[in-house]
Coordinates of C-alpha atoms and ligand atoms in Angstrom, one line a residue:
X136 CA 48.7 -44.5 -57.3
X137 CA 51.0 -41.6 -56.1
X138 CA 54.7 -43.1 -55.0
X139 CA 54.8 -43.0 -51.5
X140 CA 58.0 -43.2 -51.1
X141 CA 58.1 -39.3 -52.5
X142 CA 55.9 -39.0 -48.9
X143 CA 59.3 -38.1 -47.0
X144 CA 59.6 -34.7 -48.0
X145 CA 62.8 -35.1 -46.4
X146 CA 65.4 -38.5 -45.0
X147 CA 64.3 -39.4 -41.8
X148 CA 68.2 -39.8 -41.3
X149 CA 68.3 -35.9 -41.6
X150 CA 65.1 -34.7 -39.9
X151 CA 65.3 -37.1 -36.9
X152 CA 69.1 -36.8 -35.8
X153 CA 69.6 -35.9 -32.3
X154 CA 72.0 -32.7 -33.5
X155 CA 68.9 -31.3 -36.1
X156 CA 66.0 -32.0 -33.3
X157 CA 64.5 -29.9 -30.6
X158 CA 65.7 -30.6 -26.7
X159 CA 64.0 -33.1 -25.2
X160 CA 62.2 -30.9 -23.2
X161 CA 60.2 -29.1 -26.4
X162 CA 59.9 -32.5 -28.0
X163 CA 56.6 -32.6 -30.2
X164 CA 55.5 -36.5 -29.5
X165 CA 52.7 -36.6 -32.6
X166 CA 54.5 -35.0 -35.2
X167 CA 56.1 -37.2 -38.1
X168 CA 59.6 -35.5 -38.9
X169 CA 59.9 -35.4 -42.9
X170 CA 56.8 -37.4 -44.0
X171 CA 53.7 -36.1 -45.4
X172 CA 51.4 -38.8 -45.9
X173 CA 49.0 -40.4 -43.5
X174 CA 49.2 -43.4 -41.3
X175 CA 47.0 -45.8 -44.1
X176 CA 50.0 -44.4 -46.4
X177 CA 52.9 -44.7 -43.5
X178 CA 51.4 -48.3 -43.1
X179 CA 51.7 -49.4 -46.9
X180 CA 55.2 -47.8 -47.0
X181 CA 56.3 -49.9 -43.8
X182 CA 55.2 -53.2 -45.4
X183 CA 56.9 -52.1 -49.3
X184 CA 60.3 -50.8 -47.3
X185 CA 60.0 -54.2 -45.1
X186 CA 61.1 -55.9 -48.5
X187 CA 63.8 -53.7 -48.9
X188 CA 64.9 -54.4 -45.8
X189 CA 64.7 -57.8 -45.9
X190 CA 67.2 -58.0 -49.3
X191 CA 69.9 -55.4 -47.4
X192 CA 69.4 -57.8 -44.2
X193 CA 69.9 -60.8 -46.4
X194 CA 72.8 -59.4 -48.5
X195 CA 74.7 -58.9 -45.3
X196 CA 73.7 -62.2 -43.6
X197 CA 75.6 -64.0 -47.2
X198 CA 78.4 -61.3 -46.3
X199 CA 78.8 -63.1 -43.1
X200 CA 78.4 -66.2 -44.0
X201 CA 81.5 -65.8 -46.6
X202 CA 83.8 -64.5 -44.6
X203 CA 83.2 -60.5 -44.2
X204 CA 83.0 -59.0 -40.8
X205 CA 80.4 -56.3 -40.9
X206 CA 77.4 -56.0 -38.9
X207 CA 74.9 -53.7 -37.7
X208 CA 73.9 -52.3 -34.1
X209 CA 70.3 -51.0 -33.4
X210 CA 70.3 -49.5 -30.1
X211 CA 66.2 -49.0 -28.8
X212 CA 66.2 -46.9 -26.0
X213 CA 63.0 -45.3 -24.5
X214 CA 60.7 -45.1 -21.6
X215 CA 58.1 -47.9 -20.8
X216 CA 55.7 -48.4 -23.5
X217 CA 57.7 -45.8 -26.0
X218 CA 57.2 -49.0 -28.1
X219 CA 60.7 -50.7 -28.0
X220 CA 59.3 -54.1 -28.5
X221 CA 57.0 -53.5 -31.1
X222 CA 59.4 -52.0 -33.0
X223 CA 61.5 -55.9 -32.5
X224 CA 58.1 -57.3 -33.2
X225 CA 56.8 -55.1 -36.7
X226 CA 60.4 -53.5 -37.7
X227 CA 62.5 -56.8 -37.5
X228 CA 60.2 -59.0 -37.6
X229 CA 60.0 -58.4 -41.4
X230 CA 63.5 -60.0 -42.0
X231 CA 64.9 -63.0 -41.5
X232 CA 65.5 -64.2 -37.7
X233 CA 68.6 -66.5 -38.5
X234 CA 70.2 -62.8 -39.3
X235 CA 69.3 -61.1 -36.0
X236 CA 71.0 -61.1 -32.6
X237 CA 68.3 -59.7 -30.6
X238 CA 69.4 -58.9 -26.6
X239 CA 67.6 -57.1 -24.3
X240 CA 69.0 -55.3 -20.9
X241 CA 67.2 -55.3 -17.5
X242 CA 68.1 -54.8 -14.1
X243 CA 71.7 -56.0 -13.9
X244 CA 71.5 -59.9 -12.3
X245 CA 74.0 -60.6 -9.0
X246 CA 76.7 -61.7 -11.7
X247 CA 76.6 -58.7 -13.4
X248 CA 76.6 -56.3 -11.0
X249 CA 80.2 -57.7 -10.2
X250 CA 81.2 -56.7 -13.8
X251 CA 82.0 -53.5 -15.3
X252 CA 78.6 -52.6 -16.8
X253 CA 79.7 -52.8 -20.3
X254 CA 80.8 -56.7 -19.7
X255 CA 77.5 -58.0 -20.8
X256 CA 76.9 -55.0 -23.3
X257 CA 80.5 -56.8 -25.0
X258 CA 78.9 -60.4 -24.8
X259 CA 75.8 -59.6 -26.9
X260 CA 77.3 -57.5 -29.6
X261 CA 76.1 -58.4 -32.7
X262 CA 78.1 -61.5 -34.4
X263 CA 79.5 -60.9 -38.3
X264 CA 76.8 -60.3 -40.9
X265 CA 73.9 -60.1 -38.6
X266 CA 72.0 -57.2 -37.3
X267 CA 71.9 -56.7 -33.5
X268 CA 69.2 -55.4 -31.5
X269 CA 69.8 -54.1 -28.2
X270 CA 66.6 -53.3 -26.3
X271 CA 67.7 -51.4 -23.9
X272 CA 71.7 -50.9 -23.7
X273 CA 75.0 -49.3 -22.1
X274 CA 72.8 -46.1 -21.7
X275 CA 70.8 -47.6 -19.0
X276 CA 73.9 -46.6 -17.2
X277 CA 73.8 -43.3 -17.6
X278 CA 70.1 -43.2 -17.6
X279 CA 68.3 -45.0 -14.8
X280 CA 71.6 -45.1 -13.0
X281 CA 71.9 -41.2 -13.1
X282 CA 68.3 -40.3 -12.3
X283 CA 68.3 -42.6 -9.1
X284 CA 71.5 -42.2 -8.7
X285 CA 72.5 -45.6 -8.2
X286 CA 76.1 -44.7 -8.7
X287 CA 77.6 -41.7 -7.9
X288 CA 77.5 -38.9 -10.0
X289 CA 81.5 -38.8 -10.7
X290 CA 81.1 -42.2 -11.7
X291 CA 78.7 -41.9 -14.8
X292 CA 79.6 -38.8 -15.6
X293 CA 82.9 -40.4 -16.6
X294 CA 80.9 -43.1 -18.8
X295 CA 80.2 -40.5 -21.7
X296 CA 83.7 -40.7 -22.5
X297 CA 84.2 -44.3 -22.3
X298 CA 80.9 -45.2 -24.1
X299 CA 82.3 -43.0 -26.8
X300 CA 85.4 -44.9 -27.3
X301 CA 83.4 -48.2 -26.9
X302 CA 81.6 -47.3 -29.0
X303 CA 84.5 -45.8 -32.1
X304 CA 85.8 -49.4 -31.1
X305 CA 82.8 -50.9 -32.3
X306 CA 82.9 -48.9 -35.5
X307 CA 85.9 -49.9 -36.5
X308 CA 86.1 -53.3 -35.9
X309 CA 83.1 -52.8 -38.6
X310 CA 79.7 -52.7 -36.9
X311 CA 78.1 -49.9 -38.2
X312 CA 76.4 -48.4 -34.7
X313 CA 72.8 -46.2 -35.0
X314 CA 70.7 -45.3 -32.0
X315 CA 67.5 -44.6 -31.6
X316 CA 65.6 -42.9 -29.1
X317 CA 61.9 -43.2 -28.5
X318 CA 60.0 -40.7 -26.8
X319 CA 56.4 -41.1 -26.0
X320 CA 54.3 -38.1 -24.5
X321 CA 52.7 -38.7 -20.8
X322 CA 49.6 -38.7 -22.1
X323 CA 49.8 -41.3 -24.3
X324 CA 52.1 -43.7 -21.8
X325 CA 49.5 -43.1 -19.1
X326 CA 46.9 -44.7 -21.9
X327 CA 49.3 -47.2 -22.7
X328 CA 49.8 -48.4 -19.2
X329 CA 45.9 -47.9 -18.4
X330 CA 45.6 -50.3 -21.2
X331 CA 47.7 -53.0 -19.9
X332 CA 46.2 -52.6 -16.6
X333 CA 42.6 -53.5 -18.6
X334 CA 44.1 -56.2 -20.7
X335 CA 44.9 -59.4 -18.6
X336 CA 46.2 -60.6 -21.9
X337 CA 48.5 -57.4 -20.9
X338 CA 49.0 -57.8 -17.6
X339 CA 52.6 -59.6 -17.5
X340 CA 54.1 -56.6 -19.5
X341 CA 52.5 -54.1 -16.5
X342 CA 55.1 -53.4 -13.7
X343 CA 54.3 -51.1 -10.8
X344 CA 57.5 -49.3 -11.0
X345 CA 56.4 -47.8 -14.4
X346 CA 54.2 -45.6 -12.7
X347 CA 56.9 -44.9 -10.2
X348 CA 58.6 -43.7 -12.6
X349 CA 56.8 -41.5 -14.3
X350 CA 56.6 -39.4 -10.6
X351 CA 60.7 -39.3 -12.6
X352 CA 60.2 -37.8 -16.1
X353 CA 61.7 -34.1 -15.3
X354 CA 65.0 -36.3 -14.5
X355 CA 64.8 -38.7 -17.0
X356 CA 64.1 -36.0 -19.9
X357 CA 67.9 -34.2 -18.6
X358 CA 68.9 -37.5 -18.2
X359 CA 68.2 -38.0 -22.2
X360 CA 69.6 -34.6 -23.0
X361 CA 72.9 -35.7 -21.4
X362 CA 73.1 -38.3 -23.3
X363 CA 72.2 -36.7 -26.8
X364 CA 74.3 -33.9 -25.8
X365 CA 77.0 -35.7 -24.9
X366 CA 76.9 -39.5 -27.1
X367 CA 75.5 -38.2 -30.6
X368 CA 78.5 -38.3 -32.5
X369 CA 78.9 -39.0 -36.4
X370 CA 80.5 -42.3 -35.5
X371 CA 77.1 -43.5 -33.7
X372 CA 74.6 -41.4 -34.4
X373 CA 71.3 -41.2 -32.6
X374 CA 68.1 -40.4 -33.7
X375 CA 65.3 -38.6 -32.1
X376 CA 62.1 -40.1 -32.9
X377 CA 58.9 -39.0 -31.8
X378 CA 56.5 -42.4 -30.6
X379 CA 52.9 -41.7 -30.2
X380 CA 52.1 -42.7 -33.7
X381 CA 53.5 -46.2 -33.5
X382 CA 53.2 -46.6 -37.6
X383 CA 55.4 -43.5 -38.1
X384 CA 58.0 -44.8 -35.3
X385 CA 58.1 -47.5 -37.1
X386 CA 58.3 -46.3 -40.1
X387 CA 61.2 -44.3 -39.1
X388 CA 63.1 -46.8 -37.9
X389 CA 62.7 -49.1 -40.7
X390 CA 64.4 -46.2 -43.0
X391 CA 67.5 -45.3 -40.5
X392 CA 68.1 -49.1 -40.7
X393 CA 68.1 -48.9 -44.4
X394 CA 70.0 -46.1 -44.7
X395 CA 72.7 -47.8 -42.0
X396 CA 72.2 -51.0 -44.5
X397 CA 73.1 -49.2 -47.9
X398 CA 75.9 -47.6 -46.5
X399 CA 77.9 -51.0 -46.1
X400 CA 77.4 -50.9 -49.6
X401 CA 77.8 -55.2 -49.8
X402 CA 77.9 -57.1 -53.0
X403 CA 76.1 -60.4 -53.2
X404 CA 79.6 -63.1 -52.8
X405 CA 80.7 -64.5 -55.8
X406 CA 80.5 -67.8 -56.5
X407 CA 83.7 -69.8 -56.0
X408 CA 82.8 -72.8 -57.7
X409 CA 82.5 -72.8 -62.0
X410 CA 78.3 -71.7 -62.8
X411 CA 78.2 -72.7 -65.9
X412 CA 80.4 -76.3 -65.0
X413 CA 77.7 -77.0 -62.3
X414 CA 74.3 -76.6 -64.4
X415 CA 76.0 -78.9 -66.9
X416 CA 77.0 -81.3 -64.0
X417 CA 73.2 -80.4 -62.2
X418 CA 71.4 -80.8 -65.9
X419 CA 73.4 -84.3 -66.8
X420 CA 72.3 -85.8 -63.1
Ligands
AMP175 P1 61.8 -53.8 -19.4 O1 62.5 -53.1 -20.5 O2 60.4 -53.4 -19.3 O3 62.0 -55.2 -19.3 O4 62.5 -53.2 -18.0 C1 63.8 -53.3 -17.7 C2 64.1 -52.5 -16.5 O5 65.5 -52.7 -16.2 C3 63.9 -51.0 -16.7 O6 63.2 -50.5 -15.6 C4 65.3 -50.5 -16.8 O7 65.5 -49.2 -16.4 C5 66.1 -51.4 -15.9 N1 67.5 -51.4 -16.2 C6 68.1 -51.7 -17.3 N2 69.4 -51.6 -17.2 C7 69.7 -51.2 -16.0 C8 70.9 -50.8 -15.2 N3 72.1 -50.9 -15.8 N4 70.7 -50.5 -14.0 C9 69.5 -50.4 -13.4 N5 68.4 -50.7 -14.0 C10 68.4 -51.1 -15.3
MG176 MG1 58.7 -52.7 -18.9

């Protein structure tokens, strides 16, 4: 059996960043940056890396639980049915749930429109040793906000900056920060949403204003470039990953969290209580 793992003929962590990929407007959507096999390969590879992931997840989760204060935060951001929450569902949902802080960001509510928009961004960051998920995030604010301009221009302009330092914050307080953008073609959204039309087992995940906003995708795709042109820094990286081949977005995915994983570079804890005293005490019980 060939080693699919030899499949990425190069990291997903170098072919996807935001910095190394085309603009948003020249964005291939089926292509799969830096892997050569198929999608019956991809799929294996997803469920062989899940176990990887799982270990790193764990490893980080003991971390936490003895005391360290890393963590890491997945930032999913995409357009309706780029396949942010199956990549919740199939990407972490192979580790451990006790080890994931999972939030997710609509429409502000009435309380939090009286906050600055990064007050409930602050109250879901991820807590020590776990992994965080934000579905949806911060950008929101310079995304939706920009492209119907619910705010005035002068106003998120000014949030590159501060999302910047928030961000630097975040890093060194020890959250290692990765961002990933999902960007599905028309075509295939259009077939995505036709299908959740069909479905009624579908229907609650349809919203009306989906197909409003695709009448928007010239703003959002500047919107997007902004914000890779302006918020991929080493610090917090994003990556650009194309989404009509859910298996390779998820396959993606999975790797940049590895890769974000491995570079905390964690040792399991040590025990502070005597081994070898306790099987003797264990074996004599
Ligand atoms: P969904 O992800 O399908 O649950 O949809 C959430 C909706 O909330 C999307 O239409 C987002 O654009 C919208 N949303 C998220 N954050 C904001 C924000 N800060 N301002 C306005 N709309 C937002
Ligand atoms: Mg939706």
């Amino acid at each position: 059996m060939a080693d699919k793992s030899t499949q990425w003929t190069s990291s997903p962590v170098d072919a996807l960043r935001a910095a190394a990929s085309p603009r948003v407007e020249d964005i291939d959507f089926t292509v799969t940056p830096g892997f050569s096999g198929s999608k019956s390969d991809g799929t294996a590879l997803l469920a062989e890396r899940g176990e990887v992931l799982a270990a790193l997840q764990e490893k980080l989760y003991a971390h936490g639980r003895t005391g360290g204060n890393r963590s890491v935060l997945l930032v999913l951001q995409g357009m309706d049915t780029a396949g942010k929450g199956g990549m919740v569902k199939h990407v972490i949902g192979m580790v451990d749930p006790q080890g994931v802080d999972l939030a997710s960001f609509g429409v502000p509510t009435q309380e939090e429109k009286q906050h600055h928009y990064l007050w409930r961004i602050r109250k879901a960051l991820p807590r020590a040793g776990r992994i965080g998920v934000f579905d949806r995030s911060h950008y929101e604010d310079v995304l939706v906000v920009a492209v119907h301009d619910l705010v005035p221009r002068q106003v998120w302009e000014k949030r590159f900056d501060e999302i910047n330092a928030f961000e630097r914050e975040l890093v060194d307080e020890g959250t290692v920060v990765v961002k990933v953008a999902l960007f599905v073609s028309p075509e295939q959204q259009k077939k995505r949403l036709q299908e959740r039309l069909d479905r009624p087992d579908k229907h609650w995940k349809y919203n009306p204003g989906d197909v409003t906003e695709r009448g928007f995708l010239p703003q959002y795709r500047a919107a997007y470039q902004r914000v890779l042109d302006r918020t991929d820094v080493d610090h917090a990286p994003w990556f650009v990953v194309p989404a009509d081949r859910k298996w390779y977005s998820r396959l993606a995915v999975t790797e940049i969290l590895i890769d974000a994983l491995e570079k905390l570079d964690l040792q399991w804890p040590t025990a502070d209580f005597d081994v070898e005293h306790e099987k003797k005490r264990l074996a004599e019980s």
